[in-house]
Coordinates of C-alpha atoms in Angstrom, one line a residue:
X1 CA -2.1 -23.5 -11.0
X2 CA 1.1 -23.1 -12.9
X3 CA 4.8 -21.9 -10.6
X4 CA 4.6 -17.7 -10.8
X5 CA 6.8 -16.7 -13.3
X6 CA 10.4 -14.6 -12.7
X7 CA 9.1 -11.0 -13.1
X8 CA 5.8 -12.3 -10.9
X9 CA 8.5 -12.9 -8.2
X10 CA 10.3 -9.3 -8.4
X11 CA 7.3 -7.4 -8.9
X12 CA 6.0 -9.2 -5.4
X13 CA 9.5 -9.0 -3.6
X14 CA 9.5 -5.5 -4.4
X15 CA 6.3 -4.8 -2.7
X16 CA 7.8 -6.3 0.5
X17 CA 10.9 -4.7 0.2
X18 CA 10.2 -1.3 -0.6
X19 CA 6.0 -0.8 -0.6
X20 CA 5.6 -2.7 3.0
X21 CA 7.9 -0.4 5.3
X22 CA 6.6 2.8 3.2
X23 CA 3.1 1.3 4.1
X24 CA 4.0 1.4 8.0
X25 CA 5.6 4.5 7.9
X26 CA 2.5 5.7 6.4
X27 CA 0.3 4.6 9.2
X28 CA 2.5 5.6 12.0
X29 CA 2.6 9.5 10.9
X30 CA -0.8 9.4 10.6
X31 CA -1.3 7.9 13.7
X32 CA 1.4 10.2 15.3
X33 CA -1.0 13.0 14.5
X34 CA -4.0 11.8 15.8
X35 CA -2.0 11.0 19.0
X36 CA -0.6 13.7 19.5
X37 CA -4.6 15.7 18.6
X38 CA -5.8 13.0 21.1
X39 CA -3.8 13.8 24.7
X40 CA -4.5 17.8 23.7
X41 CA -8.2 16.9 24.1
X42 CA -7.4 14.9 26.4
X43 CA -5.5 17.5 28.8
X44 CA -7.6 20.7 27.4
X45 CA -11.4 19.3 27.1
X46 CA -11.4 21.0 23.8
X47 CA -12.6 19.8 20.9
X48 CA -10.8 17.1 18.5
X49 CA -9.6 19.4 15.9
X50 CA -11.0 17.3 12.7
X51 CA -10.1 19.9 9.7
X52 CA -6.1 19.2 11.0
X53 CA -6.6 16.0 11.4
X54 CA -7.8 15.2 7.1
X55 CA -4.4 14.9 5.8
X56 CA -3.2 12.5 8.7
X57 CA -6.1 10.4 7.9
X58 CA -5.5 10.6 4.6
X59 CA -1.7 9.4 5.3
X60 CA -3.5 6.3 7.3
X61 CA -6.1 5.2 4.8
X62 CA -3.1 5.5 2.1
X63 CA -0.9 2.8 4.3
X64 CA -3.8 0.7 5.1
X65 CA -4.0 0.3 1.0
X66 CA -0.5 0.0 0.6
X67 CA -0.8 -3.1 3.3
X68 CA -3.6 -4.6 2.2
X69 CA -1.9 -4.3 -1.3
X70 CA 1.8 -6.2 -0.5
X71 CA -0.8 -9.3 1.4
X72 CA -2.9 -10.1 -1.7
X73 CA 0.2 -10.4 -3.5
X74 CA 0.5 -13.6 -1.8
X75 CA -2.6 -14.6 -4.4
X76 CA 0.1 -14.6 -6.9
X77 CA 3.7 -15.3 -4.8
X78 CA 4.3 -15.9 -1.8
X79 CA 7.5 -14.3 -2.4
X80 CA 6.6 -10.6 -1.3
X81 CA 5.6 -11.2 2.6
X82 CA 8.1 -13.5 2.9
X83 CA 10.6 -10.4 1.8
X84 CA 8.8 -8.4 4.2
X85 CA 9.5 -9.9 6.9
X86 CA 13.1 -10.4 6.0
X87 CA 13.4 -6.5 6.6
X88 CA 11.6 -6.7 9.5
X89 CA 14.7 -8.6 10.7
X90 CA 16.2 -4.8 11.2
X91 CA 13.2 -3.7 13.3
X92 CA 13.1 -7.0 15.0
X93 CA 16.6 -6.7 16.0
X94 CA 16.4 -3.0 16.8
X95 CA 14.1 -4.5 19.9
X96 CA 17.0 -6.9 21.0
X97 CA 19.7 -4.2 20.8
X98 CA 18.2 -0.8 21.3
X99 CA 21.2 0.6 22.2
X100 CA 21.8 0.0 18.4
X101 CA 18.6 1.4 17.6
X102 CA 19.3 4.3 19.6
X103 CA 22.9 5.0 18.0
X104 CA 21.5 5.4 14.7
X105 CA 18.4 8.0 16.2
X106 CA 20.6 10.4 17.4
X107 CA 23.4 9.6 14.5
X108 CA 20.7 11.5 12.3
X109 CA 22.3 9.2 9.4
X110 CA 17.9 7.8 9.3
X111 CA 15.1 10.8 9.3
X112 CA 13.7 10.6 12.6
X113 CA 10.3 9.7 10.8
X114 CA 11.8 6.3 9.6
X115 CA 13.5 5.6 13.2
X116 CA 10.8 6.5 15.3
X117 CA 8.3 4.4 14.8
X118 CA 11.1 1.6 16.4
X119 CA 10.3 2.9 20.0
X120 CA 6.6 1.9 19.6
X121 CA 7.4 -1.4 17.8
X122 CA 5.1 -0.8 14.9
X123 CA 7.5 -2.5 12.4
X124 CA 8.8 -4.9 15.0
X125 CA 5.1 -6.1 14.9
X126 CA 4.2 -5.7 11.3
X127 CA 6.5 -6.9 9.5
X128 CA 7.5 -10.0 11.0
X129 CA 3.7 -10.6 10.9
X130 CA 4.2 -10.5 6.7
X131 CA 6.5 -12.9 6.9
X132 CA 5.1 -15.7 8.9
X133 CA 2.0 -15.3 6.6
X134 CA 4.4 -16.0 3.5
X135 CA 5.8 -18.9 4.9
X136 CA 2.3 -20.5 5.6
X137 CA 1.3 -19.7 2.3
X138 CA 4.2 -21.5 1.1
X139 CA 3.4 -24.7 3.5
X140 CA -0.5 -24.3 2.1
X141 CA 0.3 -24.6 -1.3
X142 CA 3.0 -27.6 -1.1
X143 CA 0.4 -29.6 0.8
X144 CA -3.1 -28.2 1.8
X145 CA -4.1 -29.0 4.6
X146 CA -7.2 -31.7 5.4
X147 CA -10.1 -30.0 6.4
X148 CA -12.4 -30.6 9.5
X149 CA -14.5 -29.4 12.1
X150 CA -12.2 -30.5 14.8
X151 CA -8.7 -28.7 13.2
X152 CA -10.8 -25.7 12.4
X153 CA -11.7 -25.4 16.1
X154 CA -8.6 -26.1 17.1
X155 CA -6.5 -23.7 14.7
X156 CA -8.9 -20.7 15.7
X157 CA -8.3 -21.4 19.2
X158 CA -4.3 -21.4 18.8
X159 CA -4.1 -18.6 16.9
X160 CA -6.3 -16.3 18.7
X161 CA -4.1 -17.4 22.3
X162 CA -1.1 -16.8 20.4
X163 CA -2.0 -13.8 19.1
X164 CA -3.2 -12.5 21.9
X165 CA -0.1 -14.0 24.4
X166 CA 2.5 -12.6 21.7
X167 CA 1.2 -9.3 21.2
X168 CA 1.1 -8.6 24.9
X169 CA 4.5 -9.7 25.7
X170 CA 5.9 -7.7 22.4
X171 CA 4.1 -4.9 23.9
X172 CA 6.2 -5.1 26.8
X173 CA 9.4 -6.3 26.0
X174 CA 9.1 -3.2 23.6
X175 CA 8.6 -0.9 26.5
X176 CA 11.6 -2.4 28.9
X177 CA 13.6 -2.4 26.2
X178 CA 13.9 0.2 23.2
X179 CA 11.1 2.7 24.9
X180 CA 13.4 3.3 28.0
X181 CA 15.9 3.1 25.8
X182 CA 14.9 6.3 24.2
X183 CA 13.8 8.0 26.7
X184 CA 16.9 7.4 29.1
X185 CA 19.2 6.9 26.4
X186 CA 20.0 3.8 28.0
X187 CA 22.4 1.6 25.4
X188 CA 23.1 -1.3 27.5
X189 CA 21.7 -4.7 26.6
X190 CA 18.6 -6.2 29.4
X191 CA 18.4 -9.9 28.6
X192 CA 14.9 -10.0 29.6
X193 CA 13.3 -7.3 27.0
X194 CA 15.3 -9.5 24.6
X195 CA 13.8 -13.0 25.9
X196 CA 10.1 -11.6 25.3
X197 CA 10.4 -10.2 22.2
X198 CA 12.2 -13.4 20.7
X199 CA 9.0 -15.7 22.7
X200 CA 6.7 -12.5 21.2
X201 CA 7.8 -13.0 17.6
X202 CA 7.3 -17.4 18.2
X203 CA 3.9 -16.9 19.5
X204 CA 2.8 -14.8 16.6
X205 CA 4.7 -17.3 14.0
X206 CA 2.5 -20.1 16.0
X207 CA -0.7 -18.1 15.8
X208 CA -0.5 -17.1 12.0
X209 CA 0.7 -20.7 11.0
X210 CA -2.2 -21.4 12.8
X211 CA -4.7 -20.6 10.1
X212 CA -3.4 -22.7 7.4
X213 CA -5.7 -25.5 9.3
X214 CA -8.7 -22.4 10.0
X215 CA -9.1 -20.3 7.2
X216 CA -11.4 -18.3 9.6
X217 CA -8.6 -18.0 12.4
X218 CA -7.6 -14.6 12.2
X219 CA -11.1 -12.6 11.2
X220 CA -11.9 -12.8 15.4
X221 CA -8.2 -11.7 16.5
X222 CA -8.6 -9.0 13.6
X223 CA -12.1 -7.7 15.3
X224 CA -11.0 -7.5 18.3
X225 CA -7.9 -5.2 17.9
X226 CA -10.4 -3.0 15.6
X227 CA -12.5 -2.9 18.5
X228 CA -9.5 -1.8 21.0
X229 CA -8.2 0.7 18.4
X230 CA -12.0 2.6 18.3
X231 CA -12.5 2.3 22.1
X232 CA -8.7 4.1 22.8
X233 CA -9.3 6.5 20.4
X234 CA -12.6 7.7 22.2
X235 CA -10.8 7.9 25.1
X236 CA -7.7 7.0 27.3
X237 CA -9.0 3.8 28.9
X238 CA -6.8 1.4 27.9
X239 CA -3.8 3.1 29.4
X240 CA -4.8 2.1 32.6
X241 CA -5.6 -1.4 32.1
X242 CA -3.6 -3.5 33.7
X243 CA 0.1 -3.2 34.3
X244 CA 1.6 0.1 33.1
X245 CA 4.6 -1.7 31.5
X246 CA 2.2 -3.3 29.3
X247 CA -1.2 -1.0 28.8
X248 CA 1.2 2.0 28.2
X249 CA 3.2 1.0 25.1
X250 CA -0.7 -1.1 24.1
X251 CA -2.4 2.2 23.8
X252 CA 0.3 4.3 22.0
X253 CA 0.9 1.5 19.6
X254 CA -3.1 1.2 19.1
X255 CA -3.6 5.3 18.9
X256 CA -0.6 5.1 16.2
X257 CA -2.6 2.6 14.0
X258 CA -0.6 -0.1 14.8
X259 CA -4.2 -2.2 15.4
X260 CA -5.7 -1.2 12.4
X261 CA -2.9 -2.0 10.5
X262 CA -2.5 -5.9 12.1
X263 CA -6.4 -6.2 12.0
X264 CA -6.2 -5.1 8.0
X265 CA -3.8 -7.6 7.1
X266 CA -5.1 -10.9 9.1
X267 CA -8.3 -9.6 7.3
X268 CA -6.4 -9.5 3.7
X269 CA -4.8 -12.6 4.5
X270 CA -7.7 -14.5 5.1
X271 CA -8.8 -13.7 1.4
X272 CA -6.2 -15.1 0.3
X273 CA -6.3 -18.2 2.1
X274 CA -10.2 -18.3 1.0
X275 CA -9.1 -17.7 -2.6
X276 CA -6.1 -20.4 -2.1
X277 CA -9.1 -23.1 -0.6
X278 CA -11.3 -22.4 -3.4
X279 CA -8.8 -23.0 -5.7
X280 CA -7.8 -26.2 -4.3
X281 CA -11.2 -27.9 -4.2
X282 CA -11.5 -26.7 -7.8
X283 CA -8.5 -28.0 -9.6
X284 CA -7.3 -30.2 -6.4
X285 CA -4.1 -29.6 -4.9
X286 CA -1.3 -28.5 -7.1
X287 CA 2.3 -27.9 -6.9
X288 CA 5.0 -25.6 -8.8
X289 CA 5.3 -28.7 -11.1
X290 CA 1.7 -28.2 -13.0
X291 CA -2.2 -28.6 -12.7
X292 CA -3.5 -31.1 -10.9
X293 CA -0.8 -32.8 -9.4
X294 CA -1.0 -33.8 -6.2
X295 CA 1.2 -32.4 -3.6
X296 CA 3.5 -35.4 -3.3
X297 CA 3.1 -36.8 -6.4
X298 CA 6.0 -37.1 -9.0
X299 CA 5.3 -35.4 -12.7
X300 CA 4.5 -38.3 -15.2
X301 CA 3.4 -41.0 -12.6
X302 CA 0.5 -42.6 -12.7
X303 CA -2.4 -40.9 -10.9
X304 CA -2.7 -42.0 -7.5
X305 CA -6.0 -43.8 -6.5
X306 CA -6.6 -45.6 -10.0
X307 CA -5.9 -48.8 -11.1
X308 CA -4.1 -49.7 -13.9
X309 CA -5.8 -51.3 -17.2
X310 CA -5.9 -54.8 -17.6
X311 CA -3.8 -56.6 -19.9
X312 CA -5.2 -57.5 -23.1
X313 CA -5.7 -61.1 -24.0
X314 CA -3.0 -63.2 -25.8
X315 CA -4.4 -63.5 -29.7
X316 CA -2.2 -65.3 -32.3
X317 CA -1.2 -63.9 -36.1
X318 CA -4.8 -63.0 -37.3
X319 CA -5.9 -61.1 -34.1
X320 CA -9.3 -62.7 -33.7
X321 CA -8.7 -66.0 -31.8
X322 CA -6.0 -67.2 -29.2
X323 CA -3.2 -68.8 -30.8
X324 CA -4.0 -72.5 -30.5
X325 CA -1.6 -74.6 -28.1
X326 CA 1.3 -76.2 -29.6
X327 CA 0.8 -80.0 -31.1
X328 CA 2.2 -82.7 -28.4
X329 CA 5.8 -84.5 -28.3
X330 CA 5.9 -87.2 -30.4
X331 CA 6.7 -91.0 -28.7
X332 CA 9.5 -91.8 -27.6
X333 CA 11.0 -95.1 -29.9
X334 CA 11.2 -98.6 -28.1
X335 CA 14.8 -99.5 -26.8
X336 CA 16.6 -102.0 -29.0

């Protein structure tokens, strides 16, 4: 598996520049609609009104593509998440200042459908998720990991507990922090909305690094958010479970599509790390240096694990026989 070439590399960075945060915006107007569809059936008893809600779908199933697209360009470079979730620095940082966040909403210098989706930490969640998924692509394929029963278990484990542990304390440093923030237009800093969305974004960089030793690691944290996201769109359950700082801003950002969104990627991911794994026990690990080179081997060396040819024998001036060994000293002469 030869280094992806220059244009490769743009084509990829592009997707996580430009197609990744268009992707999101995607999903979280969509979602917005069906939210909004949602509490007036709620309130009302009437009906879900299903012709309105086509083109939001639409606008969903168009973002889920879009995402799916920008992480199975990691088949090719792992250059595109990685750019991903360099932008999702912005977001990220939007969570630790909101009064920032908040200056720009009502500055109207960003449409209020690019800004909004801040408050709900959609991007804060997404795109940091891209990136972490770049960089242990980038660790898989400098040295692929040794495979077992025991690191399996143990990698599905971590990531799921991660997963899990970050997304709920995202969830709520989101709501203490840039939620209030717009609703109370509150611009001062609170350290500890900060502290748990910095320990959020760690967990989920543990729990997708994770998988490089568990190919399977994320397919059971992907079912389960697709199983939240269909029981809080039948009804409004999950914003009463548990504490209201944390089941409130759960079930707005899993009624916007934020679940489906996660659960698509960790699902796209893990065909690329099943691509990646086939590859490897294929052609054996390789490196940006060439085919077949082992992942800490240096190019021209001699292959690791063979031994090197025997000499050939000694033969004289026609080839066939070993030169014979050379005639004795003569005797010394008697003393005089």
């Amino acid at each position: 598996m030869r280094a992806p070439g220059t244009v490769v590399r743009i084509v990829c960075a592009f997707t996580g520049v430009v197609v990744a945060p268009i992707a999101v915006g995607l999903i979280s107007s969509g979602g917005g609609a069906w939210a909004i569809a949602q509490m007036q059936f709620s309130y009302r008893r009437t009906g879900l009104p299903l012709d309105r809600l086509i083109g939001p779908t639409l606008l969903i199933l168009l973002g889920l593509l879009l995402l799916a697209g920008v992480v199975l360009t990691g088949l090719f470079s792992a250059t595109g998440l990685i750019a991903a979730g360099v932008v999702g620095i912005l977001p990220a940082l939007g969570t630790l200042a909101p009064g920032a966040a908040l200056g720009v909403f009502t500055s109207r210098l960003v449409p209020i459908p690019v800004i909004e989706p801040l408050a709900h930490g959609l991007p804060a969640a997404i795109l940091p998720l891209l990136g972490f998924m770049g960089l242990t692509l980038v660790t898989v394929r400098l040295r692929p990991p040794r495979e077992s029963a025991a690191t399996a278990l143990l990698g599905a484990v971590t990531a799921l507990l991660a997963l899990a542990l970050g997304g709920v304390l995202l969830m709520w440093g989101v709501q203490l922090g840039i939620s209030r923030a717009f609703t109370n237009f509150d611009t001062r800093f609170h350290p500890l909305p900060a502290a748990l969305v910095l320990l959020a974004l760690v967990l989920i960089g543990v729990g997708v690094g994770a998988s490089r030793w568990s190919w399977f690691a994320l397919v059971l944290p992907a079912m389960v958010l697709l199983v939240l996201s269909l029981i809080n769109v039948l009804s409004f359950a999950l914003y009463a479970a548990g504490p209201r700082d944390i089941a409130q801003p759960t079930g707005t950002f899993l009624i916007l599509g934020g679940g489906v969104a996660v659960a698509v990627a960790e699902l796209a991911f893990t065909a690329v790390l099943l691509v990646l794994r086939a590859r490897t026990r294929r052609i054996g690990p390789t490196t940006a240096a060439g085919p077949g080179l082992a992942a800490n081997a240096v190019p021209g060396a001699h292959p690791a694990g063979m031994g090197y040819p025997a000499a050939p024998p000694q033969t004289g001036l026609t080839g066939a026989q070993p030169s014979a060994p050379p005639p004795p000293a003569p005797p010394a002469p008697p003393a005089t």
